[in-house]
């Protein structure tokens, strides 16, 4: 065998190995978590799709007379999370929208909302605190309200706190919060 024949045979063997291992390498690249850059260091988009089967959706007792107990639920959610340091302060929050659909109990279909923001602040080395607000609109859990009527709960929250560190081992804190809850169902009012 001369040099050219040896090289030709070696290249054929190597090319077969490359062809044989290419699908494995492609699959590894798809399923391995490599370094992926976010859109930015501040904004993080989110999208999720969920599909659930529940054999007793309304949480009714076994002897309760009802034709259909089970249902399949599809939940699609999209939104954005943000987290931004501003000097010694940090602004964070979320803005999400959710579409929930039921296969059988379609009167329960709803659009949910979830928004909130928090500011963690600090003045000097001894005084810090936080301010925040949130708004959430979601279906009331069936364990709380056993009915096939749609009951959308709305929650509004506001909060604030301040802390003073007057000694390395001692700190005084104060805070205030306000919560408002409302229900959309006729029975819940």
PDB file of C-alpha atoms in Angstrom:
ATOM      1  CA  UNK A   1       0.000   0.000   0.000  1.00  0.00           C
ATOM      2  CA  UNK A   2       1.333   3.360  -0.899  1.00  0.00           C
ATOM      3  CA  UNK A   3       0.816   6.650   0.931  1.00  0.00           C
ATOM      4  CA  UNK A   4      -2.210   7.777  -1.189  1.00  0.00           C
ATOM      5  CA  UNK A   5      -4.081   4.501  -0.610  1.00  0.00           C
ATOM      6  CA  UNK A   6      -3.487   4.721   3.148  1.00  0.00           C
ATOM      7  CA  UNK A   7      -4.738   8.326   3.241  1.00  0.00           C
ATOM      8  CA  UNK A   8      -7.802   7.473   1.115  1.00  0.00           C
ATOM      9  CA  UNK A   9      -8.725   4.564   3.427  1.00  0.00           C
ATOM     10  CA  UNK A  10      -8.169   6.714   6.546  1.00  0.00           C
ATOM     11  CA  UNK A  11     -10.384   9.522   5.189  1.00  0.00           C
ATOM     12  CA  UNK A  12     -13.181   7.047   4.337  1.00  0.00           C
ATOM     13  CA  UNK A  13     -13.055   5.622   7.873  1.00  0.00           C
ATOM     14  CA  UNK A  14     -13.049   9.127   9.412  1.00  0.00           C
ATOM     15  CA  UNK A  15     -15.926  10.307   7.211  1.00  0.00           C
ATOM     16  CA  UNK A  16     -17.999   7.253   8.235  1.00  0.00           C
ATOM     17  CA  UNK A  17     -17.307   8.063  11.889  1.00  0.00           C
ATOM     18  CA  UNK A  18     -18.366  11.694  11.366  1.00  0.00           C
ATOM     19  CA  UNK A  19     -21.583  10.627   9.616  1.00  0.00           C
ATOM     20  CA  UNK A  20     -22.327   8.082  12.358  1.00  0.00           C
ATOM     21  CA  UNK A  21     -21.698  10.537  15.262  1.00  0.00           C
ATOM     22  CA  UNK A  22     -23.300  13.645  13.709  1.00  0.00           C
ATOM     23  CA  UNK A  23     -26.879  12.857  14.910  1.00  0.00           C
ATOM     24  CA  UNK A  24     -25.573  12.152  18.419  1.00  0.00           C
ATOM     25  CA  UNK A  25     -23.646  15.436  18.488  1.00  0.00           C
ATOM     26  CA  UNK A  26     -26.663  17.384  17.178  1.00  0.00           C
ATOM     27  CA  UNK A  27     -28.928  15.841  19.832  1.00  0.00           C
ATOM     28  CA  UNK A  28     -26.391  16.669  22.545  1.00  0.00           C
ATOM     29  CA  UNK A  29     -26.240  20.276  21.362  1.00  0.00           C
ATOM     30  CA  UNK A  30     -30.041  20.570  21.457  1.00  0.00           C
ATOM     31  CA  UNK A  31     -30.514  19.113  24.924  1.00  0.00           C
ATOM     32  CA  UNK A  32     -27.461  20.501  26.726  1.00  0.00           C
ATOM     33  CA  UNK A  33     -27.867  23.833  28.450  1.00  0.00           C
ATOM     34  CA  UNK A  34     -25.154  26.012  27.078  1.00  0.00           C
ATOM     35  CA  UNK A  35     -24.597  29.658  27.802  1.00  0.00           C
ATOM     36  CA  UNK A  36     -27.603  31.536  26.483  1.00  0.00           C
ATOM     37  CA  UNK A  37     -27.717  35.300  26.660  1.00  0.00           C
ATOM     38  CA  UNK A  38     -30.919  36.948  27.860  1.00  0.00           C
ATOM     39  CA  UNK A  39     -32.471  39.768  25.851  1.00  0.00           C
ATOM     40  CA  UNK A  40     -30.787  41.961  28.435  1.00  0.00           C
ATOM     41  CA  UNK A  41     -29.696  41.676  32.023  1.00  0.00           C
ATOM     42  CA  UNK A  42     -32.854  43.517  33.065  1.00  0.00           C
ATOM     43  CA  UNK A  43     -35.787  42.091  31.099  1.00  0.00           C
ATOM     44  CA  UNK A  44     -36.629  38.381  30.995  1.00  0.00           C
ATOM     45  CA  UNK A  45     -39.559  37.273  28.803  1.00  0.00           C
ATOM     46  CA  UNK A  46     -41.531  34.194  29.875  1.00  0.00           C
ATOM     47  CA  UNK A  47     -43.941  31.949  27.982  1.00  0.00           C
ATOM     48  CA  UNK A  48     -45.476  28.739  29.295  1.00  0.00           C
ATOM     49  CA  UNK A  49     -48.122  26.261  28.226  1.00  0.00           C
ATOM     50  CA  UNK A  50     -49.696  23.820  30.659  1.00  0.00           C
ATOM     51  CA  UNK A  51     -52.230  21.039  30.196  1.00  0.00           C
ATOM     52  CA  UNK A  52     -53.819  19.402  33.249  1.00  0.00           C
ATOM     53  CA  UNK A  53     -56.386  16.678  33.869  1.00  0.00           C
ATOM     54  CA  UNK A  54     -58.365  16.820  37.122  1.00  0.00           C
ATOM     55  CA  UNK A  55     -60.740  13.970  38.060  1.00  0.00           C
ATOM     56  CA  UNK A  56     -62.646  16.074  40.637  1.00  0.00           C
ATOM     57  CA  UNK A  57     -62.305  19.659  39.459  1.00  0.00           C
ATOM     58  CA  UNK A  58     -64.917  21.219  41.752  1.00  0.00           C
ATOM     59  CA  UNK A  59     -63.696  19.291  44.845  1.00  0.00           C
ATOM     60  CA  UNK A  60     -67.139  17.824  45.489  1.00  0.00           C
ATOM     61  CA  UNK A  61     -67.793  14.888  47.856  1.00  0.00           C
ATOM     62  CA  UNK A  62     -68.166  11.436  46.276  1.00  0.00           C
ATOM     63  CA  UNK A  63     -71.924  11.213  47.028  1.00  0.00           C
ATOM     64  CA  UNK A  64     -72.728  14.631  45.471  1.00  0.00           C
ATOM     65  CA  UNK A  65     -75.093  14.155  42.502  1.00  0.00           C
ATOM     66  CA  UNK A  66     -73.345  15.551  39.414  1.00  0.00           C
ATOM     67  CA  UNK A  67     -72.850  14.127  35.921  1.00  0.00           C
ATOM     68  CA  UNK A  68     -69.329  15.306  35.178  1.00  0.00           C
ATOM     69  CA  UNK A  69     -66.596  15.740  37.795  1.00  0.00           C
ATOM     70  CA  UNK A  70     -63.473  15.698  35.665  1.00  0.00           C
ATOM     71  CA  UNK A  71     -62.088  18.193  33.184  1.00  0.00           C
ATOM     72  CA  UNK A  72     -59.003  19.045  31.183  1.00  0.00           C
ATOM     73  CA  UNK A  73     -57.526  22.513  31.646  1.00  0.00           C
ATOM     74  CA  UNK A  74     -55.228  24.360  29.234  1.00  0.00           C
ATOM     75  CA  UNK A  75     -53.227  27.314  30.546  1.00  0.00           C
ATOM     76  CA  UNK A  76     -51.209  29.675  28.338  1.00  0.00           C
ATOM     77  CA  UNK A  77     -49.101  32.324  30.054  1.00  0.00           C
ATOM     78  CA  UNK A  78     -46.931  35.096  28.626  1.00  0.00           C
ATOM     79  CA  UNK A  79     -45.214  37.989  30.283  1.00  0.00           C
ATOM     80  CA  UNK A  80     -42.052  39.676  31.306  1.00  0.00           C
ATOM     81  CA  UNK A  81     -39.977  39.793  34.501  1.00  0.00           C
ATOM     82  CA  UNK A  82     -37.596  42.639  35.189  1.00  0.00           C
ATOM     83  CA  UNK A  83     -34.856  43.237  37.706  1.00  0.00           C
ATOM     84  CA  UNK A  84     -32.798  46.406  37.529  1.00  0.00           C
ATOM     85  CA  UNK A  85     -30.176  47.635  39.983  1.00  0.00           C
ATOM     86  CA  UNK A  86     -30.061  51.435  40.160  1.00  0.00           C
ATOM     87  CA  UNK A  87     -27.091  52.403  42.301  1.00  0.00           C
ATOM     88  CA  UNK A  88     -27.761  50.838  45.723  1.00  0.00           C
ATOM     89  CA  UNK A  89     -31.469  50.423  44.927  1.00  0.00           C
ATOM     90  CA  UNK A  90     -33.063  47.486  43.079  1.00  0.00           C
ATOM     91  CA  UNK A  91     -36.263  47.726  41.020  1.00  0.00           C
ATOM     92  CA  UNK A  92     -37.927  44.406  40.218  1.00  0.00           C
ATOM     93  CA  UNK A  93     -41.304  43.313  38.981  1.00  0.00           C
ATOM     94  CA  UNK A  94     -43.484  41.190  36.768  1.00  0.00           C
ATOM     95  CA  UNK A  95     -46.208  41.624  34.185  1.00  0.00           C
ATOM     96  CA  UNK A  96     -48.022  38.441  33.104  1.00  0.00           C
ATOM     97  CA  UNK A  97     -51.221  37.548  31.277  1.00  0.00           C
ATOM     98  CA  UNK A  98     -52.803  34.098  31.437  1.00  0.00           C
ATOM     99  CA  UNK A  99     -55.532  32.454  29.340  1.00  0.00           C
ATOM    100  CA  UNK A 100     -57.161  29.448  31.005  1.00  0.00           C
ATOM    101  CA  UNK A 101     -59.669  27.246  29.167  1.00  0.00           C
ATOM    102  CA  UNK A 102     -61.647  24.227  30.379  1.00  0.00           C
ATOM    103  CA  UNK A 103     -62.834  21.457  28.019  1.00  0.00           C
ATOM    104  CA  UNK A 104     -66.122  20.610  29.774  1.00  0.00           C
ATOM    105  CA  UNK A 105     -66.747  23.427  32.264  1.00  0.00           C
ATOM    106  CA  UNK A 106     -66.158  26.117  29.628  1.00  0.00           C
ATOM    107  CA  UNK A 107     -68.162  28.675  31.638  1.00  0.00           C
ATOM    108  CA  UNK A 108     -65.061  28.813  33.889  1.00  0.00           C
ATOM    109  CA  UNK A 109     -62.737  30.065  31.101  1.00  0.00           C
ATOM    110  CA  UNK A 110     -61.011  33.286  32.098  1.00  0.00           C
ATOM    111  CA  UNK A 111     -58.140  35.666  31.433  1.00  0.00           C
ATOM    112  CA  UNK A 112     -55.849  36.155  34.412  1.00  0.00           C
ATOM    113  CA  UNK A 113     -53.580  39.097  35.134  1.00  0.00           C
ATOM    114  CA  UNK A 114     -50.565  39.395  37.400  1.00  0.00           C
ATOM    115  CA  UNK A 115     -48.586  42.624  37.792  1.00  0.00           C
ATOM    116  CA  UNK A 116     -46.320  43.828  40.522  1.00  0.00           C
ATOM    117  CA  UNK A 117     -43.312  45.987  41.260  1.00  0.00           C
ATOM    118  CA  UNK A 118     -40.930  46.279  44.208  1.00  0.00           C
ATOM    119  CA  UNK A 119     -38.257  48.823  45.006  1.00  0.00           C
ATOM    120  CA  UNK A 120     -35.599  47.832  47.539  1.00  0.00           C
ATOM    121  CA  UNK A 121     -33.897  51.048  48.606  1.00  0.00           C
ATOM    122  CA  UNK A 122     -30.996  52.053  50.803  1.00  0.00           C
ATOM    123  CA  UNK A 123     -29.801  55.445  52.041  1.00  0.00           C
ATOM    124  CA  UNK A 124     -26.294  55.445  53.433  1.00  0.00           C
ATOM    125  CA  UNK A 125     -25.151  52.407  55.373  1.00  0.00           C
ATOM    126  CA  UNK A 126     -27.795  52.396  58.093  1.00  0.00           C
ATOM    127  CA  UNK A 127     -31.249  53.064  56.578  1.00  0.00           C
ATOM    128  CA  UNK A 128     -32.988  50.773  54.084  1.00  0.00           C
ATOM    129  CA  UNK A 129     -36.442  49.619  53.139  1.00  0.00           C
ATOM    130  CA  UNK A 130     -38.816  48.577  50.409  1.00  0.00           C
ATOM    131  CA  UNK A 131     -41.907  49.782  48.558  1.00  0.00           C
ATOM    132  CA  UNK A 132     -44.145  47.532  46.510  1.00  0.00           C
ATOM    133  CA  UNK A 133     -47.490  47.034  44.877  1.00  0.00           C
ATOM    134  CA  UNK A 134     -49.230  44.092  43.193  1.00  0.00           C
ATOM    135  CA  UNK A 135     -52.410  43.300  41.287  1.00  0.00           C
ATOM    136  CA  UNK A 136     -53.516  39.688  40.708  1.00  0.00           C
ATOM    137  CA  UNK A 137     -56.674  38.459  39.003  1.00  0.00           C
ATOM    138  CA  UNK A 138     -57.240  34.687  39.050  1.00  0.00           C
ATOM    139  CA  UNK A 139     -59.920  32.047  39.454  1.00  0.00           C
ATOM    140  CA  UNK A 140     -60.825  31.330  43.078  1.00  0.00           C
ATOM    141  CA  UNK A 141     -59.644  27.805  44.035  1.00  0.00           C
ATOM    142  CA  UNK A 142     -62.471  25.263  44.007  1.00  0.00           C
ATOM    143  CA  UNK A 143     -61.486  24.078  47.485  1.00  0.00           C
ATOM    144  CA  UNK A 144     -62.534  27.578  48.705  1.00  0.00           C
ATOM    145  CA  UNK A 145     -65.674  27.947  46.589  1.00  0.00           C
ATOM    146  CA  UNK A 146     -67.350  24.717  45.374  1.00  0.00           C
ATOM    147  CA  UNK A 147     -69.416  25.819  42.397  1.00  0.00           C
ATOM    148  CA  UNK A 148     -69.332  25.554  38.621  1.00  0.00           C
ATOM    149  CA  UNK A 149     -69.901  29.328  38.457  1.00  0.00           C
ATOM    150  CA  UNK A 150     -66.878  31.395  37.457  1.00  0.00           C
ATOM    151  CA  UNK A 151     -65.591  33.335  40.462  1.00  0.00           C
ATOM    152  CA  UNK A 152     -62.618  35.501  39.558  1.00  0.00           C
ATOM    153  CA  UNK A 153     -60.767  36.859  42.580  1.00  0.00           C
ATOM    154  CA  UNK A 154     -59.006  40.225  42.397  1.00  0.00           C
ATOM    155  CA  UNK A 155     -56.246  41.029  44.881  1.00  0.00           C
ATOM    156  CA  UNK A 156     -54.568  44.428  45.268  1.00  0.00           C
ATOM    157  CA  UNK A 157     -51.626  44.785  47.610  1.00  0.00           C
ATOM    158  CA  UNK A 158     -49.453  47.725  48.643  1.00  0.00           C
ATOM    159  CA  UNK A 159     -46.607  47.589  51.134  1.00  0.00           C
ATOM    160  CA  UNK A 160     -43.731  49.608  52.495  1.00  0.00           C
ATOM    161  CA  UNK A 161     -41.047  49.139  55.114  1.00  0.00           C
ATOM    162  CA  UNK A 162     -38.083  50.932  56.645  1.00  0.00           C
ATOM    163  CA  UNK A 163     -35.187  49.625  58.728  1.00  0.00           C
ATOM    164  CA  UNK A 164     -32.553  51.465  60.750  1.00  0.00           C
ATOM    165  CA  UNK A 165     -29.370  49.622  61.719  1.00  0.00           C
ATOM    166  CA  UNK A 166     -28.107  51.577  64.730  1.00  0.00           C
ATOM    167  CA  UNK A 167     -25.566  48.959  65.816  1.00  0.00           C
ATOM    168  CA  UNK A 168     -23.858  46.115  63.906  1.00  0.00           C
ATOM    169  CA  UNK A 169     -25.975  43.603  65.846  1.00  0.00           C
ATOM    170  CA  UNK A 170     -29.171  45.652  66.280  1.00  0.00           C
ATOM    171  CA  UNK A 171     -31.800  46.922  63.879  1.00  0.00           C
ATOM    172  CA  UNK A 172     -35.251  48.497  64.202  1.00  0.00           C
ATOM    173  CA  UNK A 173     -37.887  47.808  61.529  1.00  0.00           C
ATOM    174  CA  UNK A 174     -41.318  49.194  60.740  1.00  0.00           C
ATOM    175  CA  UNK A 175     -43.696  48.351  57.942  1.00  0.00           C
ATOM    176  CA  UNK A 176     -47.183  48.831  56.633  1.00  0.00           C
ATOM    177  CA  UNK A 177     -49.268  46.889  54.122  1.00  0.00           C
ATOM    178  CA  UNK A 178     -52.732  47.106  52.647  1.00  0.00           C
ATOM    179  CA  UNK A 179     -54.643  44.275  50.988  1.00  0.00           C
ATOM    180  CA  UNK A 180     -57.917  44.453  49.076  1.00  0.00           C
ATOM    181  CA  UNK A 181     -59.671  41.297  47.916  1.00  0.00           C
ATOM    182  CA  UNK A 182     -62.725  41.099  45.696  1.00  0.00           C
ATOM    183  CA  UNK A 183     -64.731  38.290  44.123  1.00  0.00           C
ATOM    184  CA  UNK A 184     -66.500  38.357  40.779  1.00  0.00           C
ATOM    185  CA  UNK A 185     -69.036  35.559  41.285  1.00  0.00           C
ATOM    186  CA  UNK A 186     -72.654  36.387  42.129  1.00  0.00           C
ATOM    187  CA  UNK A 187     -72.709  33.953  45.080  1.00  0.00           C
ATOM    188  CA  UNK A 188     -69.496  35.346  46.583  1.00  0.00           C
ATOM    189  CA  UNK A 189     -70.665  38.955  46.785  1.00  0.00           C
TER     190      UNK A 189
END
